[in-house]
mmCIF file of C-alpha atoms in Angstrom:
data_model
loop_
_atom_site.group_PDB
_atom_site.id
_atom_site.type_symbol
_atom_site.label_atom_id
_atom_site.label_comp_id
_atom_site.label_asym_id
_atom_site.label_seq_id
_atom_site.Cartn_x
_atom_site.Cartn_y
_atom_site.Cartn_z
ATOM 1 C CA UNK A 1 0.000 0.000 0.000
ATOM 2 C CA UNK A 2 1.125 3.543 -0.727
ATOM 3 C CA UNK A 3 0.327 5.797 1.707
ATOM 4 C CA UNK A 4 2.800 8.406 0.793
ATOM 5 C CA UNK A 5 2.514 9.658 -3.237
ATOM 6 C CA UNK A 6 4.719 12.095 -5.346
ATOM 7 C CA UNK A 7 2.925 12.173 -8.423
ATOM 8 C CA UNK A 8 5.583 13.731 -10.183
ATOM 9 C CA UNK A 9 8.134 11.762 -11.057
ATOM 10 C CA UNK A 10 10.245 14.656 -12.605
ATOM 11 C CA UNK A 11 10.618 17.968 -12.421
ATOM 12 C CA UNK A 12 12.547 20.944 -14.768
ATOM 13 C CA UNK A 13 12.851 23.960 -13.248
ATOM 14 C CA UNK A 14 15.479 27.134 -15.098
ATOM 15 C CA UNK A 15 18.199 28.063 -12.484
ATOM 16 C CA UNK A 16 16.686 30.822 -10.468
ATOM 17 C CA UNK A 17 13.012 30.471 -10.544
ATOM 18 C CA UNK A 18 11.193 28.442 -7.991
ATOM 19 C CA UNK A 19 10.432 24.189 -7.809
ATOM 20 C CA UNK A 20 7.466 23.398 -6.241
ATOM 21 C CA UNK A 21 8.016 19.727 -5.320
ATOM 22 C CA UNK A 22 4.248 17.887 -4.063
ATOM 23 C CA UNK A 23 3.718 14.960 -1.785
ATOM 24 C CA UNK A 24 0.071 13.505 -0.690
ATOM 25 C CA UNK A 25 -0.686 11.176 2.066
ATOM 26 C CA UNK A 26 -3.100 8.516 2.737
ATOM 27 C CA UNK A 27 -2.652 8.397 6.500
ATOM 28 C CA UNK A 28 -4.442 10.454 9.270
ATOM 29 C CA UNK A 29 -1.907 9.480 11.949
ATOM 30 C CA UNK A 30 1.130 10.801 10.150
ATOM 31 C CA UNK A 31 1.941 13.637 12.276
ATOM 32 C CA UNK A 32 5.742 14.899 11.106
ATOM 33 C CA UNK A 33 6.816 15.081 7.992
ATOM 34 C CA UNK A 34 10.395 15.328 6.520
ATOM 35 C CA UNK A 35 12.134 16.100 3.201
ATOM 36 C CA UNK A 36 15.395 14.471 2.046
ATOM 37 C CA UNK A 37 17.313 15.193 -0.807
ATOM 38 C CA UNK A 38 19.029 12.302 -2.601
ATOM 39 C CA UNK A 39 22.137 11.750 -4.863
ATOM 40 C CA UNK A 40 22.731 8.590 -6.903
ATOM 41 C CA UNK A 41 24.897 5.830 -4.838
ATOM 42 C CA UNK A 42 24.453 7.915 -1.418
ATOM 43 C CA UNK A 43 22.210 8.308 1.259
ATOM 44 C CA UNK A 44 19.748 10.655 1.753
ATOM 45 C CA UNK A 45 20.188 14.594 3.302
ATOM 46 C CA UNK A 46 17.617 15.418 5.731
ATOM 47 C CA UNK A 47 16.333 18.902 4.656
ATOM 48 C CA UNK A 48 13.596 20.311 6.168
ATOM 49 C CA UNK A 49 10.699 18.805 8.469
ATOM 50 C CA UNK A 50 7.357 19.992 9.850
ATOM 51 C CA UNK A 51 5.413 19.110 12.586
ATOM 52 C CA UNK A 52 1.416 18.895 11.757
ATOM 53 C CA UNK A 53 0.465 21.419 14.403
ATOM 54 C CA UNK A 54 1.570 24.016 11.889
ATOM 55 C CA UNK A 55 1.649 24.614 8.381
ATOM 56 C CA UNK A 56 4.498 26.200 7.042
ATOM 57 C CA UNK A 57 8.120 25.866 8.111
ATOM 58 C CA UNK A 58 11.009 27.924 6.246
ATOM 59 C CA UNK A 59 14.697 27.138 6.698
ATOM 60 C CA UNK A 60 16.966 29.358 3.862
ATOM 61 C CA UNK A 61 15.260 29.083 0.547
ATOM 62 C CA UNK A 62 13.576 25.606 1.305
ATOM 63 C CA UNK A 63 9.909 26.190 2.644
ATOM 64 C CA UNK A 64 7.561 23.630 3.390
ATOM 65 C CA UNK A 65 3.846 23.585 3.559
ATOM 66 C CA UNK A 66 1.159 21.140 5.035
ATOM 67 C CA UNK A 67 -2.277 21.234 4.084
ATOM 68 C CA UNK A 68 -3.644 18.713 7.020
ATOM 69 C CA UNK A 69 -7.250 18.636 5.443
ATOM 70 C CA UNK A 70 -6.067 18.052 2.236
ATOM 71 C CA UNK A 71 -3.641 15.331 3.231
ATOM 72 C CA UNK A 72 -0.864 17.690 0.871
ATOM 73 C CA UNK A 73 2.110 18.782 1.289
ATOM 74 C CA UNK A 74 4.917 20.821 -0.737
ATOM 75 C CA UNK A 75 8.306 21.652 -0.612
ATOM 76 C CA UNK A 76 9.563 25.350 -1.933
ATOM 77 C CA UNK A 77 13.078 25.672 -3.031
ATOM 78 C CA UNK A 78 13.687 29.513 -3.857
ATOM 79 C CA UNK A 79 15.302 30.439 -6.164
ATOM 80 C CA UNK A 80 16.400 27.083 -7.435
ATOM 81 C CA UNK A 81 19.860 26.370 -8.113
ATOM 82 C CA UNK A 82 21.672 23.729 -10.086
ATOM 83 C CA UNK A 83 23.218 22.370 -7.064
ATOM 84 C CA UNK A 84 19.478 21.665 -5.976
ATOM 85 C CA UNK A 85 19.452 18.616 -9.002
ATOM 86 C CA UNK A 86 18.713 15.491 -6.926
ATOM 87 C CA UNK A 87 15.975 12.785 -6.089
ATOM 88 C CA UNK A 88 13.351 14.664 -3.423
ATOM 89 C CA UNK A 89 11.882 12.231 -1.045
ATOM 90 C CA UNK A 90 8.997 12.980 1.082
ATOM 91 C CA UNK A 91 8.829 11.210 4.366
ATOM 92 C CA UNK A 92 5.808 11.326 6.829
ATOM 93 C CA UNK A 93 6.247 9.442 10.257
ATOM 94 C CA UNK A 94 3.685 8.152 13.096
ATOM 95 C CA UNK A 95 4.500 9.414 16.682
ATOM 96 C CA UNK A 96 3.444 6.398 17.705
ATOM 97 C CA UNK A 97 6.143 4.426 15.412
ATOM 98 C CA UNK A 98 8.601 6.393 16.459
ATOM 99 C CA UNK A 99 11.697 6.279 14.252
ATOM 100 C CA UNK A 100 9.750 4.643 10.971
ATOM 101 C CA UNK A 101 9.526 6.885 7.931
ATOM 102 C CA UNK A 102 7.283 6.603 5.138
ATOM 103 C CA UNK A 103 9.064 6.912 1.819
ATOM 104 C CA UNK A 104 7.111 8.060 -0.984
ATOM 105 C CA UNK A 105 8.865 7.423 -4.533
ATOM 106 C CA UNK A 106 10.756 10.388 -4.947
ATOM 107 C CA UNK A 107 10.517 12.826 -7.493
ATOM 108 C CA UNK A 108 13.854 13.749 -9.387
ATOM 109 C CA UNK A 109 14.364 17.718 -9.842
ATOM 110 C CA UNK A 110 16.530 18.857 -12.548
ATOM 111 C CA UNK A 111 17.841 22.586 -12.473
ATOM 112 C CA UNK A 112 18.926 24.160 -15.604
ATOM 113 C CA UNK A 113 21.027 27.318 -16.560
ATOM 114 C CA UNK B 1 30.712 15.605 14.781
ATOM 115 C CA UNK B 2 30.881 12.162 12.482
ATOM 116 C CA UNK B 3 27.683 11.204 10.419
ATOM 117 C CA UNK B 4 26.739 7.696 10.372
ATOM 118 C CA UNK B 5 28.850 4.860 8.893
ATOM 119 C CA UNK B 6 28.106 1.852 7.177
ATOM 120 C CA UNK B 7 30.966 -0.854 6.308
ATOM 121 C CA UNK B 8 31.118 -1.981 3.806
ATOM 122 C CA UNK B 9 30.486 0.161 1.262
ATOM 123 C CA UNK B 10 30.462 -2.323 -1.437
ATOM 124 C CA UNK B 11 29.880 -6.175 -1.288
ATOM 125 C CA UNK B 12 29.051 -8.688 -4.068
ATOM 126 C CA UNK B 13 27.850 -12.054 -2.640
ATOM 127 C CA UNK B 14 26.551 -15.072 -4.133
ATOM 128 C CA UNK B 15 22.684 -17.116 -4.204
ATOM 129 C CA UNK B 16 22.660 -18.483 -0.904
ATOM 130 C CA UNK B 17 25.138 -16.994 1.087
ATOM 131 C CA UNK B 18 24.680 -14.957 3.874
ATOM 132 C CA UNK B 19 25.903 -11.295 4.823
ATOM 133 C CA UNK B 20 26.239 -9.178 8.020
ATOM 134 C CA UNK B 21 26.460 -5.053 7.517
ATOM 135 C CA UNK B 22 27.195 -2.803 10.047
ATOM 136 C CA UNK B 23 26.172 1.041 10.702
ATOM 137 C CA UNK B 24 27.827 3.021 13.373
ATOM 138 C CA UNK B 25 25.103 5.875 14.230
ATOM 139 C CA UNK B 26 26.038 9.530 15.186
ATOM 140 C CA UNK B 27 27.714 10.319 18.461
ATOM 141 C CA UNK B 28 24.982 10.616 20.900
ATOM 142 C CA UNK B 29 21.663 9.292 19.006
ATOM 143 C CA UNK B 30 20.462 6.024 20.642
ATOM 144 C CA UNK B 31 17.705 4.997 17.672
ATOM 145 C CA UNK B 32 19.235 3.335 14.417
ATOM 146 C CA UNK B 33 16.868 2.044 11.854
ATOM 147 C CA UNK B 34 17.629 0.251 8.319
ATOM 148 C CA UNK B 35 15.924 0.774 5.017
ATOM 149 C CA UNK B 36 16.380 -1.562 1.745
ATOM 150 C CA UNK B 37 16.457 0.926 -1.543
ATOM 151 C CA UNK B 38 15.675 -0.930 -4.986
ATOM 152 C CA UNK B 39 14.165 0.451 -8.415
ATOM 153 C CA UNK B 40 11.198 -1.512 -8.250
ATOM 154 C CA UNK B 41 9.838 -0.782 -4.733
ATOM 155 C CA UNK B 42 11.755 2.325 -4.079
ATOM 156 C CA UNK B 43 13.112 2.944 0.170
ATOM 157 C CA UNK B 44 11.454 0.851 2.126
ATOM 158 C CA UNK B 45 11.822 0.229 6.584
ATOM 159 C CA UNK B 46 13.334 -3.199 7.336
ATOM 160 C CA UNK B 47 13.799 -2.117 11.355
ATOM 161 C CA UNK B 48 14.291 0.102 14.030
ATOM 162 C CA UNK B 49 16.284 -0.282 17.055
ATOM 163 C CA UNK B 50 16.595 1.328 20.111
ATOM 164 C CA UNK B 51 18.418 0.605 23.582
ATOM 165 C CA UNK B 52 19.621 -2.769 22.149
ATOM 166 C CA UNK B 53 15.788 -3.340 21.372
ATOM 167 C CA UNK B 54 14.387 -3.906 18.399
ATOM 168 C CA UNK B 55 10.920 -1.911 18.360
ATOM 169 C CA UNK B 56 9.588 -1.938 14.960
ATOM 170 C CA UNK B 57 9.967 -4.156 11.854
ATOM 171 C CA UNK B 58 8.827 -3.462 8.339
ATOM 172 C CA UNK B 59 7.743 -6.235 6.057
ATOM 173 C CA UNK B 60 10.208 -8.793 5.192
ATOM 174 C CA UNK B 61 10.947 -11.970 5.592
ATOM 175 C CA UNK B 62 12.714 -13.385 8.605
ATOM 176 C CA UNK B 63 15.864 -13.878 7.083
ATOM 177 C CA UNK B 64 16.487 -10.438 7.610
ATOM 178 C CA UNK B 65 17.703 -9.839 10.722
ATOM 179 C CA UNK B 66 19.132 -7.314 12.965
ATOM 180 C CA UNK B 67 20.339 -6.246 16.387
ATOM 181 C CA UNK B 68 22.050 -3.303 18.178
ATOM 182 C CA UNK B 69 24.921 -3.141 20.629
ATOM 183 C CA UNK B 70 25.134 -1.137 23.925
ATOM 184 C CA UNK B 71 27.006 1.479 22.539
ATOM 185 C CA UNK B 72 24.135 1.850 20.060
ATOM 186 C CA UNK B 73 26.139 0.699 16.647
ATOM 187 C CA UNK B 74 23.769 -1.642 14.798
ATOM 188 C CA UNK B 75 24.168 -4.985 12.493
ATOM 189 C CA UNK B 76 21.496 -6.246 10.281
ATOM 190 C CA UNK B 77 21.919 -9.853 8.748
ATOM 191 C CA UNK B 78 20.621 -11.350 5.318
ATOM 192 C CA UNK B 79 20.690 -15.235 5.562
ATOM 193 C CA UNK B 80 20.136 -17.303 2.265
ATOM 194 C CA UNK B 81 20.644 -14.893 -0.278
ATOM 195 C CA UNK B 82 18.616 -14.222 -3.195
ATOM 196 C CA UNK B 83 19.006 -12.237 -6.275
ATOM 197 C CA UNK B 84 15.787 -9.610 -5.289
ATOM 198 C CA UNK B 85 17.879 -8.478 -1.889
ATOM 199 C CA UNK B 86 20.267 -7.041 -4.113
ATOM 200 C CA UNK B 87 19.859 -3.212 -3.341
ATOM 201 C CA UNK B 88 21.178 -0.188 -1.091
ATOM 202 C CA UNK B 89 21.080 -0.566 1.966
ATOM 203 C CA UNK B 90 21.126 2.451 4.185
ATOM 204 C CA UNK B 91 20.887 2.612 7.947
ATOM 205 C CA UNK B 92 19.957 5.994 9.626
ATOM 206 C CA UNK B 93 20.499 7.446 13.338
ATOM 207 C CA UNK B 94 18.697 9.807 15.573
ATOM 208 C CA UNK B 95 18.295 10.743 18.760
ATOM 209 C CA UNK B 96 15.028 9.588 20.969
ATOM 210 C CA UNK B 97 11.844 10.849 20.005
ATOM 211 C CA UNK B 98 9.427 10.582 17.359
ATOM 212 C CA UNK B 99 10.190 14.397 16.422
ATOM 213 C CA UNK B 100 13.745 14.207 15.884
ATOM 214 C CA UNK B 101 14.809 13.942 12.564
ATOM 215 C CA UNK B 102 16.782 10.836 10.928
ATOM 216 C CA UNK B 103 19.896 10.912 9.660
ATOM 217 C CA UNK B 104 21.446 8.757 6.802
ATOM 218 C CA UNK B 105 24.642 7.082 6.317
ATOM 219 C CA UNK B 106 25.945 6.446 2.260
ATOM 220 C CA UNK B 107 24.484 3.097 2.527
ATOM 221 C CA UNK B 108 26.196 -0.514 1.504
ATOM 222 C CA UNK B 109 25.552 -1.188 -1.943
ATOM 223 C CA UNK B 110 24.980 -5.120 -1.969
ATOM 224 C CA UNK B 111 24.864 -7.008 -4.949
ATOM 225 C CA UNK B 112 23.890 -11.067 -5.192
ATOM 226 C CA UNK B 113 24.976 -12.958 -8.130
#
């Protein structure tokens, strides 16, 4: 079962404008969320995380949103820079699992000059 | 301070064999879990140890295996090897509390032949 979906496999963004990268979930207990940024042949960089008691959390030019009613949330990267090119992971945990994360599929960001 | 470390980095095995892979977590964080990374079905949780207890374990079969040591470094096991548990393997570390966020080591890229 997927209960965590990026819909977008890919993504092309010009240097310098923003990538809106999107993530939906299936479950209501999911209550913190975290984005990881991925290279080929290494592990993943946390990047930026929310809790669901609030809805927006900015750290540099990454911001993330949740939408709790919509089961949605995106990740803002402003303005986008080729560095930035990498697999995007969305990953929602259960307090009550503690340390398991919920890996959706990833959605691979390309940033262009 | 050191991020987490996974040894070895590279291991080719054969059909039947068995293998033992280690992850040393972050100075400090007491939780280590493992995740299995493949093309077809993408990062998914194997386990998740804490305080020499395992606490949570994902869906696979029991010939993986796992356990952690009192001064939290971790060791998962694949017994009887077959040619679908070739994948990255990455083991990540954080400190107690379903809030704190996880962090990755590069992962042991294992391949059976």
């Amino acid at each position: 079962d997927q209960q965590v979906k990026q819909n977008s496999p890919s993504l092309s963004v010009q240097e310098g404008r923003i990538s809106i990268l999107n993530c939906d979930y299936t479950n209501s207990m999911f209550d913190y969320f975290l984005w990881y940024k991925k290279y080929p042949a290494e592990g993943p960089t946390f990047l930026i995380s929310i809790s669901s008691i609030k809805d927006k959390n900015e750290d540099g030019r990454f911001t993330v949103f949740l939408n709790k009613s919509a089961k949605h949330l995106s990740l803002h990267i402003v303005p986008s820079q080729p560095g930035d090119s990498a697999v995007y992971f969305c990953a929602p945990k259960e307090g009550s699992t503690l340390g398991r994360l919920y890996f959706g599929r990833g959605t691979q960001l390309t940033v262009w000059p | 301070k050191a991020g987490v470390t996974q040894t070895p980095r590279y291991l080719i095995k054969t059909r039947g064999q068995q293998v033992t892979l280690s992850c040393s977590p972050i100075s400090g964080h007491r939780s280590v879990s493992w995740y299995q990374q493949t093309p077809g079905q993408g990062l998914q949780f194997l386990f998740e140890y804490f305080s020499e207890t395992q606490r949570n374990k994902g869906n696979f079969p029991g010939r993986f295996s796992g356990r952690q040591f009192s001064n939290s470094r971790s060791e998962m096991n694949v017994s009887t090897l077959e040619l679908g548990d070739s994948a990255l393997y990455l083991c990540a570390s954080s400190q107690q509390g379903a809030s704190y966020e996880q962090y990755f080591g590069p992962g042991t890229r294992l391949t059976v032949t």
